[in-house]
GROMACS .gro file of C-alpha atoms in nm:
model
  438
    1MET     CA    1   0.000   0.000   0.000
    2LYS     CA    2   0.139   0.335  -0.101
    3LYS     CA    3   0.280   0.523   0.191
    4LEU     CA    4   0.069   0.828   0.263
    5HIS     CA    5   0.219   1.175   0.269
    6ARG     CA    6   0.218   1.368   0.591
    7TYR     CA    7   0.046   1.701   0.613
    8LEU     CA    8   0.163   1.990   0.824
    9ALA     CA    9  -0.049   2.211   1.047
   10VAL     CA   10   0.107   2.536   1.167
   11LEU     CA   11  -0.022   2.860   1.315
   12LEU     CA   12  -0.028   3.155   1.081
   13ALA     CA   13  -0.027   3.524   1.155
   14ALA     CA   14  -0.323   3.679   1.326
   15ILE     CA   15  -0.506   3.767   1.007
   16VAL     CA   16  -0.822   3.590   0.902
   17ALA     CA   17  -0.801   3.516   0.531
   18VAL     CA   18  -0.873   3.246   0.281
   19GLY     CA   19  -0.622   3.167   0.009
   20VAL     CA   20  -0.496   2.878  -0.197
   21TYR     CA   21  -0.162   2.880  -0.376
   22ALA     CA   22   0.107   2.648  -0.514
   23CYS     CA   23   0.351   2.510  -0.256
   24GLY     CA   24   0.604   2.273  -0.408
   25GLU     CA   25   0.428   1.952  -0.504
   26LYS     CA   26   0.131   2.043  -0.289
   27ASN     CA   27  -0.109   2.330  -0.237
   28THR     CA   28  -0.183   2.506   0.088
   29PHE     CA   29  -0.522   2.616   0.212
   30GLN     CA   30  -0.525   2.898   0.466
   31ILE     CA   31  -0.818   2.990   0.686
   32SER     CA   32  -0.862   3.107   1.042
   33LYS     CA   33  -0.492   3.075   1.132
   34ILE     CA   34  -0.476   2.715   1.001
   35GLU     CA   35  -0.247   2.588   0.726
   36LYS     CA   36  -0.263   2.234   0.589
   37GLN     CA   37  -0.097   2.078   0.290
   38TYR     CA   38  -0.286   1.872   0.033
   39THR     CA   39  -0.257   1.754  -0.327
   40ASN     CA   40  -0.613   1.771  -0.462
   41VAL     CA   41  -0.972   1.834  -0.358
   42LYS     CA   42  -1.308   1.659  -0.372
   43ILE     CA   43  -1.610   1.881  -0.418
   44THR     CA   44  -1.963   1.781  -0.324
   45SER     CA   45  -2.281   1.986  -0.311
   46THR     CA   46  -2.640   1.978  -0.196
   47ASP     CA   47  -2.770   1.994  -0.552
   48ASP     CA   48  -2.752   1.733  -0.828
   49MET     CA   49  -2.393   1.814  -0.924
   50GLY     CA   50  -2.262   1.501  -0.751
   51ASP     CA   51  -1.912   1.435  -0.615
   52ILE     CA   52  -1.598   1.494  -0.819
   53VAL     CA   53  -1.228   1.474  -0.736
   54LEU     CA   54  -1.019   1.732  -0.922
   55ASN     CA   55  -0.676   1.634  -1.047
   56GLU     CA   56  -0.375   1.829  -0.924
   57LYS     CA   57  -0.371   2.068  -1.220
   58ARG     CA   58  -0.738   2.159  -1.184
   59THR     CA   59  -0.692   2.183  -0.808
   60GLN     CA   60  -0.441   2.460  -0.867
   61GLU     CA   61  -0.688   2.632  -1.104
   62PHE     CA   62  -0.954   2.592  -0.838
   63GLY     CA   63  -0.720   2.754  -0.586
   64LYS     CA   64  -0.665   3.058  -0.806
   65LEU     CA   65  -1.034   3.145  -0.762
   66PHE     CA   66  -0.950   3.240  -0.401
   67GLU     CA   67  -0.658   3.467  -0.474
   68GLY     CA   68  -0.702   3.810  -0.323
   69LEU     CA   69  -1.019   3.722  -0.131
   70VAL     CA   70  -1.028   3.821   0.237
   71PHE     CA   71  -1.281   3.682   0.484
   72GLU     CA   72  -1.356   3.794   0.838
   73GLN     CA   73  -1.502   3.588   1.120
   74THR     CA   74  -1.852   3.709   1.198
   75GLN     CA   75  -2.003   3.458   1.442
   76SER     CA   76  -1.916   3.143   1.635
   77ALA     CA   77  -2.089   2.816   1.554
   78GLY     CA   78  -2.367   2.987   1.365
   79GLY     CA   79  -2.588   2.861   1.085
   80LEU     CA   80  -2.548   2.924   0.716
   81ASN     CA   81  -2.915   2.854   0.650
   82GLU     CA   82  -2.839   2.820   0.280
   83ARG     CA   83  -2.722   2.556   0.038
   84SER     CA   84  -2.352   2.495   0.035
   85TYR     CA   85  -2.066   2.304  -0.126
   86SER     CA   86  -1.844   2.074   0.076
   87VAL     CA   87  -1.479   2.098  -0.026
   88ILE     CA   88  -1.269   1.811   0.110
   89LEU     CA   89  -0.892   1.859   0.105
   90LEU     CA   90  -0.715   1.538   0.003
   91ASP     CA   91  -0.356   1.424   0.033
   92GLY     CA   92  -0.370   1.169  -0.248
   93SER     CA   93  -0.692   0.992  -0.150
   94VAL     CA   94  -0.671   1.066   0.223
   95PRO     CA   95  -0.893   1.344   0.366
   96VAL     CA   96  -0.686   1.612   0.539
   97ASP     CA   97  -0.963   1.855   0.625
   98SER     CA   98  -1.284   2.002   0.488
   99ILE     CA   99  -1.468   2.330   0.457
  100GLN     CA  100  -1.814   2.433   0.344
  101ILE     CA  101  -1.871   2.719   0.101
  102ALA     CA  102  -2.210   2.882   0.054
  103GLU     CA  103  -2.372   2.855  -0.287
  104ALA     CA  104  -2.393   3.235  -0.301
  105GLY     CA  105  -2.012   3.250  -0.283
  106THR     CA  106  -1.987   3.483   0.016
  107THR     CA  107  -1.950   3.255   0.319
  108VAL     CA  108  -1.704   2.986   0.429
  109THR     CA  109  -1.757   2.763   0.733
  110TYR     CA  110  -1.470   2.584   0.902
  111GLY     CA  111  -1.403   2.424   1.240
  112GLY     CA  112  -1.727   2.539   1.403
  113TYR     CA  113  -1.698   2.899   1.284
  114PHE     CA  114  -1.806   3.087   0.976
  115TYR     CA  115  -1.651   3.368   0.778
  116ARG     CA  116  -1.789   3.617   0.529
  117LEU     CA  117  -1.618   3.801   0.248
  118THR     CA  118  -1.558   4.162   0.342
  119GLU     CA  119  -1.678   4.258  -0.005
  120GLY     CA  120  -1.786   4.088  -0.326
  121SER     CA  121  -1.810   3.714  -0.386
  122PHE     CA  122  -1.617   3.444  -0.566
  123ASP     CA  123  -1.744   3.290  -0.887
  124THR     CA  124  -1.897   2.948  -0.821
  125GLU     CA  125  -1.981   2.914  -1.192
  126LYS     CA  126  -1.610   2.878  -1.261
  127TRP     CA  127  -1.610   2.587  -1.014
  128ARG     CA  128  -1.875   2.416  -1.220
  129LEU     CA  129  -1.673   2.465  -1.537
  130LEU     CA  130  -1.369   2.300  -1.378
  131ILE     CA  131  -1.585   2.019  -1.243
  132GLU     CA  132  -1.749   1.956  -1.579
  133GLU     CA  133  -1.408   1.949  -1.749
  134GLU     CA  134  -1.290   1.695  -1.490
  135ARG     CA  135  -1.602   1.485  -1.531
  136GLU     CA  136  -1.569   1.475  -1.910
  137GLU     CA  137  -1.203   1.378  -1.885
  138GLN     CA  138  -1.283   1.096  -1.643
  139LYS     CA  139  -1.555   0.966  -1.873
  140LYS     CA  140  -1.308   0.957  -2.162
  141ASN     CA  141  -1.053   0.775  -1.944
  142GLU     CA  142  -1.314   0.520  -1.834
  143THR     CA  143  -1.417   0.457  -2.194
  144SER     CA  144  -1.054   0.417  -2.299
  145ALA     CA  145  -0.987   0.178  -2.011
  146LYS     CA  146  -1.285  -0.039  -2.104
  147GLU     CA  147  -1.164  -0.057  -2.464
  148ASP     CA  148  -0.817  -0.160  -2.346
  149ILE     CA  149  -0.967  -0.434  -2.130
  150GLN     CA  150  -1.174  -0.566  -2.417
  151GLU     CA  151  -0.869  -0.573  -2.643
  152GLY     CA  152  -0.669  -0.749  -2.375
  153THR     CA  153  -0.922  -1.027  -2.330
  154GLU     CA  154  -0.905  -1.104  -2.701
  155GLU     CA  155  -0.534  -1.180  -2.678
  156THR     CA  156  -0.398  -1.515  -2.557
  157GLN     CA  157  -0.145  -1.469  -2.281
  158ASP     CA  158   0.155  -1.701  -2.251
  159PRO     CA  159   0.125  -1.862  -1.903
  160GLU     CA  160   0.500  -1.842  -1.855
  161SER     CA  161   0.498  -1.467  -1.921
  162ALA     CA  162   0.230  -1.396  -1.661
  163ALA     CA  163   0.348  -1.197  -1.361
  164ASP     CA  164   0.411  -1.378  -1.035
  165PRO     CA  165   0.108  -1.310  -0.810
  166GLU     CA  166   0.332  -1.264  -0.508
  167GLU     CA  167   0.521  -0.988  -0.689
  168ASN     CA  168   0.189  -0.800  -0.721
  169GLY     CA  169   0.105  -0.844  -0.353
  170GLN     CA  170  -0.129  -1.133  -0.430
  171GLU     CA  171  -0.153  -1.491  -0.320
  172GLU     CA  172  -0.424  -1.705  -0.475
  173GLY     CA  173  -0.616  -1.397  -0.582
  174GLU     CA  174  -0.633  -1.026  -0.516
  175TYR     CA  175  -0.621  -0.880  -0.165
  176TYR     CA  176  -0.581  -0.548   0.015
  177GLY     CA  177  -0.269  -0.535   0.231
  178ILE     CA  178  -0.205  -0.297   0.521
  179ASP     CA  179   0.129  -0.265   0.699
  180ARG     CA  180   0.180  -0.099   1.036
  181SER     CA  181   0.404   0.159   0.871
  182ASP     CA  182   0.097   0.283   0.680
  183PHE     CA  183  -0.032   0.432   1.006
  184ALA     CA  184   0.261   0.674   1.029
  185ALA     CA  185   0.066   0.936   0.834
  186SER     CA  186  -0.293   0.858   0.933
  187LYS     CA  187  -0.420   0.658   1.229
  188VAL     CA  188  -0.746   0.575   1.050
  189ILE     CA  189  -0.742   0.389   0.717
  190ALA     CA  190  -1.056   0.322   0.512
  191VAL     CA  191  -1.073  -0.037   0.382
  192PRO     CA  192  -1.298  -0.134   0.090
  193ALA     CA  193  -1.543  -0.419   0.138
  194TRP     CA  194  -1.370  -0.612  -0.139
  195PRO     CA  195  -1.114  -0.762  -0.176
  196GLU     CA  196  -1.022  -0.931   0.151
  197CYS     CA  197  -0.782  -0.740   0.376
  198ARG     CA  198  -0.461  -0.880   0.525
  199VAL     CA  199  -0.320  -0.703   0.831
  200ASP     CA  200  -0.156  -0.789   1.163
  201LEU     CA  201  -0.437  -0.696   1.403
  202ASP     CA  202  -0.292  -0.826   1.731
  203GLY     CA  203   0.076  -0.744   1.684
  204ASP     CA  204   0.202  -1.104   1.692
  205GLY     CA  205   0.402  -1.062   1.371
  206SER     CA  206   0.166  -1.262   1.147
  207THR     CA  207  -0.119  -1.129   0.937
  208GLU     CA  208  -0.488  -1.199   0.981
  209THR     CA  209  -0.730  -1.206   0.688
  210ILE     CA  210  -1.053  -1.008   0.712
  211VAL     CA  211  -1.352  -1.100   0.494
  212TYR     CA  212  -1.629  -0.839   0.502
  213GLU     CA  213  -1.973  -0.886   0.351
  214VAL     CA  214  -2.320  -0.744   0.415
  215GLN     CA  215  -2.624  -0.963   0.344
  216SER     CA  216  -2.998  -0.906   0.390
  217ALA     CA  217  -3.128  -1.098   0.690
  218ASP     CA  218  -3.492  -0.991   0.639
  219ASP     CA  219  -3.690  -0.700   0.497
  220ILE     CA  220  -3.564  -0.465   0.770
  221HIS     CA  221  -3.234  -0.588   0.912
  222LYS     CA  222  -2.906  -0.670   0.748
  223GLU     CA  223  -2.652  -0.927   0.856
  224LEU     CA  224  -2.285  -0.840   0.871
  225LEU     CA  225  -2.046  -1.121   0.793
  226PHE     CA  226  -1.721  -1.017   0.956
  227LEU     CA  227  -1.487  -1.312   0.931
  228ILE     CA  228  -1.129  -1.323   1.057
  229TYR     CA  229  -0.879  -1.596   0.971
  230ASP     CA  230  -0.529  -1.641   1.111
  231HIS     CA  231  -0.220  -1.681   0.892
  232GLU     CA  232  -0.281  -2.057   0.869
  233GLY     CA  233  -0.639  -2.012   0.750
  234ASN     CA  234  -0.808  -2.100   1.080
  235PHE     CA  235  -1.139  -1.920   1.128
  236TYR     CA  236  -1.221  -1.750   1.458
  237SER     CA  237  -1.585  -1.668   1.532
  238GLU     CA  238  -1.578  -1.640   1.910
  239THR     CA  239  -1.682  -1.292   2.024
  240GLU     CA  240  -1.617  -1.139   2.365
  241GLY     CA  241  -1.843  -0.867   2.497
  242THR     CA  242  -2.190  -0.756   2.387
  243SER     CA  243  -2.215  -0.781   2.010
  244PRO     CA  244  -2.393  -0.492   1.835
  245VAL     CA  245  -2.729  -0.548   1.667
  246TRP     CA  246  -2.668  -0.455   1.305
  247GLU     CA  247  -2.942  -0.247   1.143
  248ASN     CA  248  -2.779  -0.110   0.830
  249PRO     CA  249  -2.401  -0.168   0.825
  250SER     CA  250  -2.212   0.001   0.545
  251SER     CA  251  -2.171  -0.220   0.241
  252GLU     CA  252  -1.886  -0.003   0.109
  253GLY     CA  253  -1.629  -0.104   0.370
  254TYR     CA  254  -1.493  -0.037   0.717
  255PHE     CA  255  -1.195   0.121   0.895
  256ILE     CA  256  -0.873  -0.004   1.052
  257MET     CA  257  -0.741   0.225   1.329
  258ASP     CA  258  -0.431   0.251   1.543
  259LEU     CA  259  -0.587   0.416   1.846
  260ASP     CA  260  -0.284   0.375   2.072
  261SER     CA  261   0.056   0.364   1.903
  262GLU     CA  262   0.210   0.237   2.228
  263ASP     CA  263   0.014  -0.090   2.235
  264LYS     CA  264   0.026  -0.387   1.996
  265TYR     CA  265  -0.330  -0.366   1.864
  266LEU     CA  266  -0.505  -0.228   1.561
  267GLU     CA  267  -0.878  -0.166   1.600
  268ILE     CA  268  -1.168  -0.217   1.358
  269ALA     CA  269  -1.458   0.026   1.315
  270VAL     CA  270  -1.776  -0.050   1.117
  271LEU     CA  271  -2.025   0.225   1.032
  272ASP     CA  272  -2.390   0.133   1.089
  273ASP     CA  273  -2.650   0.383   0.965
  274GLY     CA  274  -2.891   0.265   1.234
  275PRO     CA  275  -3.270   0.222   1.219
  276SER     CA  276  -3.373   0.589   1.207
  277GLY     CA  277  -3.086   0.814   1.106
  278ASP     CA  278  -2.874   0.748   1.416
  279PRO     CA  279  -2.548   0.621   1.266
  280CYS     CA  280  -2.260   0.502   1.482
  281PHE     CA  281  -1.927   0.325   1.455
  282SER     CA  282  -1.900  -0.014   1.626
  283THR     CA  283  -1.544  -0.055   1.745
  284MET     CA  284  -1.378  -0.397   1.781
  285ARG     CA  285  -1.040  -0.549   1.857
  286TYR     CA  286  -0.898  -0.891   1.768
  287ASP     CA  287  -0.693  -1.069   2.038
  288ALA     CA  288  -0.604  -1.431   2.109
  289GLY     CA  289  -0.854  -1.568   1.861
  290LYS     CA  290  -1.139  -1.349   1.987
  291LEU     CA  291  -1.316  -1.053   1.829
  292ILE     CA  292  -1.371  -0.818   2.123
  293TYR     CA  293  -1.648  -0.559   2.102
  294MET     CA  294  -1.517  -0.234   2.256
  295GLY     CA  295  -1.816  -0.001   2.224
  296GLU     CA  296  -1.997   0.244   1.998
  297ILE     CA  297  -1.902   0.590   1.874
  298PRO     CA  298  -2.205   0.787   1.750
  299THR     CA  299  -2.160   1.000   1.441
  300ASP     CA  300  -2.353   1.238   1.222
  301SER     CA  301  -2.305   1.319   0.854
  302PRO     CA  302  -2.121   1.525   0.734
  303TYR     CA  303  -1.911   1.497   1.050
  304GLY     CA  304  -1.879   1.120   1.029
  305GLU     CA  305  -1.505   1.075   0.997
  306LEU     CA  306  -1.317   0.930   1.291
  307LYS     CA  307  -1.007   1.123   1.395
  308ALA     CA  308  -0.727   0.964   1.597
  309ALA     CA  309  -0.378   1.079   1.693
  310GLY     CA  310  -0.245   0.748   1.827
  311ASP     CA  311  -0.266   0.862   2.190
  312GLY     CA  312  -0.548   0.625   2.288
  313LYS     CA  313  -0.821   0.873   2.197
  314VAL     CA  314  -1.058   0.892   1.902
  315VAL     CA  315  -1.283   1.184   1.810
  316GLY     CA  316  -1.628   1.128   1.664
  317SER     CA  317  -1.953   1.325   1.671
  318GLY     CA  318  -2.186   1.334   1.970
  319ARG     CA  319  -2.523   1.492   2.048
  320LEU     CA  320  -2.521   1.774   2.301
  321SER     CA  321  -2.778   1.756   2.582
  322ILE     CA  322  -2.849   2.126   2.631
  323LEU     CA  323  -3.066   2.395   2.463
  324GLN     CA  324  -3.154   2.214   2.138
  325THR     CA  325  -3.066   1.921   1.913
  326TRP     CA  326  -2.715   1.992   1.794
  327ARG     CA  327  -2.385   1.810   1.780
  328ALA     CA  328  -2.017   1.863   1.853
  329PRO     CA  329  -1.691   1.668   1.838
  330PHE     CA  330  -1.682   1.415   2.124
  331THR     CA  331  -1.377   1.222   2.241
  332TRP     CA  332  -1.359   0.855   2.341
  333VAL     CA  333  -1.059   0.703   2.519
  334THR     CA  334  -0.943   0.340   2.527
  335GLU     CA  335  -0.937   0.165   2.863
  336GLY     CA  336  -0.818  -0.193   2.822
  337ASN     CA  337  -1.053  -0.360   2.575
  338ARG     CA  338  -1.321  -0.092   2.607
  339ILE     CA  339  -1.372   0.266   2.492
  340ARG     CA  340  -1.517   0.530   2.725
  341LEU     CA  341  -1.666   0.870   2.647
  342LEU     CA  342  -1.439   1.141   2.784
  343GLU     CA  343  -1.614   1.429   2.956
  344GLU     CA  344  -1.465   1.762   2.851
  345GLU     CA  345  -1.483   2.109   3.003
  346TRP     CA  346  -1.597   2.279   2.681
  347TYR     CA  347  -1.756   2.162   2.356
  348TYR     CA  348  -1.742   2.339   2.020
  349PRO     CA  349  -2.060   2.266   1.820
  350TYR     CA  350  -2.050   2.206   1.448
  351VAL     CA  351  -2.178   2.480   1.223
  352ASN     CA  352  -2.539   2.416   1.133
  353SER     CA  353  -2.542   2.417   0.751
  354THR     CA  354  -2.903   2.301   0.712
  355THR     CA  355  -3.172   2.509   0.547
  356GLY     CA  356  -3.371   2.575   0.867
  357ALA     CA  357  -3.507   2.918   0.959
  358ALA     CA  358  -3.293   3.155   1.168
  359VAL     CA  359  -3.336   3.144   1.545
  360LYS     CA  360  -3.510   3.451   1.691
  361GLN     CA  361  -3.541   3.576   2.049
  362LYS     CA  362  -3.906   3.614   2.164
  363LYS     CA  363  -3.863   3.699   2.535
  364PRO     CA  364  -3.607   3.882   2.753
  365VAL     CA  365  -3.275   3.704   2.805
  366LEU     CA  366  -3.027   3.752   3.090
  367LEU     CA  367  -2.685   3.781   2.924
  368TYR     CA  368  -2.363   3.727   3.124
  369GLU     CA  369  -2.024   3.871   3.024
  370GLU     CA  370  -1.851   3.547   3.130
  371PRO     CA  371  -1.970   3.188   3.197
  372ASP     CA  372  -1.993   3.262   3.570
  373LEU     CA  373  -2.300   3.340   3.780
  374GLY     CA  374  -2.092   3.603   3.959
  375ALA     CA  375  -2.008   3.787   3.637
  376ASN     CA  376  -2.175   4.109   3.521
  377ALA     CA  377  -2.511   4.043   3.359
  378ALA     CA  378  -2.781   4.246   3.186
  379GLU     CA  379  -3.122   4.157   3.048
  380ILE     CA  380  -3.167   4.217   2.675
  381LEU     CA  381  -3.510   4.260   2.519
  382PRO     CA  382  -3.660   4.047   2.236
  383SER     CA  383  -3.546   4.116   1.881
  384ASP     CA  384  -3.606   4.006   1.523
  385GLU     CA  385  -3.230   3.983   1.471
  386ALA     CA  386  -3.092   3.634   1.402
  387VAL     CA  387  -2.941   3.451   1.699
  388THR     CA  388  -2.659   3.195   1.689
  389PHE     CA  389  -2.499   2.985   1.962
  390GLY     CA  390  -2.137   2.886   2.020
  391THR     CA  391  -1.924   2.716   2.283
  392THR     CA  392  -2.101   2.525   2.561
  393ASP     CA  393  -2.006   2.323   2.868
  394ASN     CA  394  -2.303   2.092   2.786
  395LYS     CA  395  -2.433   2.151   3.140
  396ASN     CA  396  -2.542   2.510   3.198
  397TRP     CA  397  -2.357   2.762   2.981
  398VAL     CA  398  -2.398   2.847   2.611
  399GLN     CA  399  -2.228   3.124   2.415
  400PHE     CA  400  -2.485   3.366   2.264
  401PHE     CA  401  -2.455   3.591   1.956
  402ARG     CA  402  -2.714   3.823   1.803
  403ALA     CA  403  -2.678   3.986   1.462
  404ASP     CA  404  -2.703   4.337   1.610
  405GLY     CA  405  -2.380   4.280   1.805
  406LYS     CA  406  -2.525   4.161   2.136
  407GLU     CA  407  -2.313   3.875   2.269
  408GLY     CA  408  -2.231   3.696   2.591
  409TRP     CA  409  -2.331   3.380   2.778
  410ILE     CA  410  -2.672   3.242   2.873
  411TYR     CA  411  -2.730   3.016   3.175
  412LEU     CA  412  -2.965   2.719   3.147
  413GLU     CA  413  -3.120   2.517   3.428
  414ASP     CA  414  -3.169   2.144   3.367
  415GLY     CA  415  -3.057   2.197   3.009
  416TYR     CA  416  -3.381   2.356   2.879
  417TYR     CA  417  -3.493   2.633   3.120
  418MET     CA  418  -3.379   2.995   3.167
  419GLN     CA  419  -3.470   3.297   3.376
  420SER     CA  420  -3.672   3.541   3.166
  421GLY     CA  421  -3.833   3.841   3.328
  422GLY     CA  422  -3.764   3.686   3.668
  423GLU     CA  423  -3.947   3.362   3.584
  424ARG     CA  424  -3.823   3.011   3.503
  425THR     CA  425  -3.909   2.971   3.133
  426SER     CA  426  -3.860   2.697   2.875
  427VAL     CA  427  -3.610   2.777   2.598
  428MET     CA  428  -3.889   2.688   2.351
  429ASP     CA  429  -4.084   2.989   2.481
  430ILE     CA  430  -3.779   3.217   2.470
  431PHE     CA  431  -3.645   3.127   2.125
  432GLU     CA  432  -3.823   3.031   1.806
  433ASN     CA  433  -3.687   2.795   1.540
  434LEU     CA  434  -3.463   2.598   1.775
  435SER     CA  435  -3.369   2.255   1.639
  436MET     CA  436  -3.571   2.000   1.835
  437ALA     CA  437  -3.541   1.669   1.651
  438GLY     CA  438  -3.674   1.356   1.816
   0.00000   0.00000   0.00000
């Protein structure tokens, strides 16, 4: 497996700008004091454009569309409330980071914050032109490849001239091989459902073979066939711990992770979409002939990627339990053969890029200068200005922003009640258009 390139994250100067430019063999995307290196980008959108990965040349052309544009941060963890493109930065085929860009071409969201152009907008129609050029080129390449295959099957190959399967990383057929050195650049590697994968899961120096297949068990449920064989071909089916009930496991593949670089294990994560839009990753570990179930990591598209640094922790997406239905990055930590949710002091909610209506304040709100009941506070009256929310401790405090410049912290009791006009009042009566999914 091709060794993945590393990417570099460094702090920039204290200006808030967006720019893309050539940087050796790679490009660099700058936003909100973050710099990361990548080779190409994948662009997706909420319309019928579909997904497309730009080659390196068109990626540079794409980057030129940002030259000279300057954005400024306007709110924290606010909502775009408009259709947007998702631009995923890739190092080869590995996601490095992602941003969302509004269809109108004036707003960029990144890392829980959003930024607006100080003036003007960039031309999203030029994006479409680049994408269409890429799509047409890929169609031509696919057609050419099919023609080459058809021509090849018409020729008779001399058996003695055929390549040695072992020289192509194959033994008795095609397989997907992963070496521990592959985790030097990324601690999470996506594995396709086919072909079978060969990897040393338990660190004993010999590879295990993973066979992954999803079959329909009935009209509602699906059955996941997750088979592991040792290097001698012995099959192990014994499972330790509570096995997950599979509702809709991904048929595209799964993930191999190195959660803790100091131990001997590699972990397995399988994405299950769940029965009603509640996807999660089921995490497992193979040891001494047993497949050990470690626990679940909830997720939420488009924040579904697992992020690990090799320090025993993995970051997924969790639902906050205060104010409304919203989500933030949550961290799980390994403890032996289990994973445990790590409670953090502060959470940084994802930007809400749905098309819901803006939140409005209907009743007076007591606004604190700091997240402290002893801090200065003043009551602000209702307004038709849009309200957004930011950092929260997921217990009592939530950062508050209003479009007219009012900002501070609000204090919630039991997650859903506030003092308004001296009375204990539900947040549903104070704010309209909160997200309250079931």
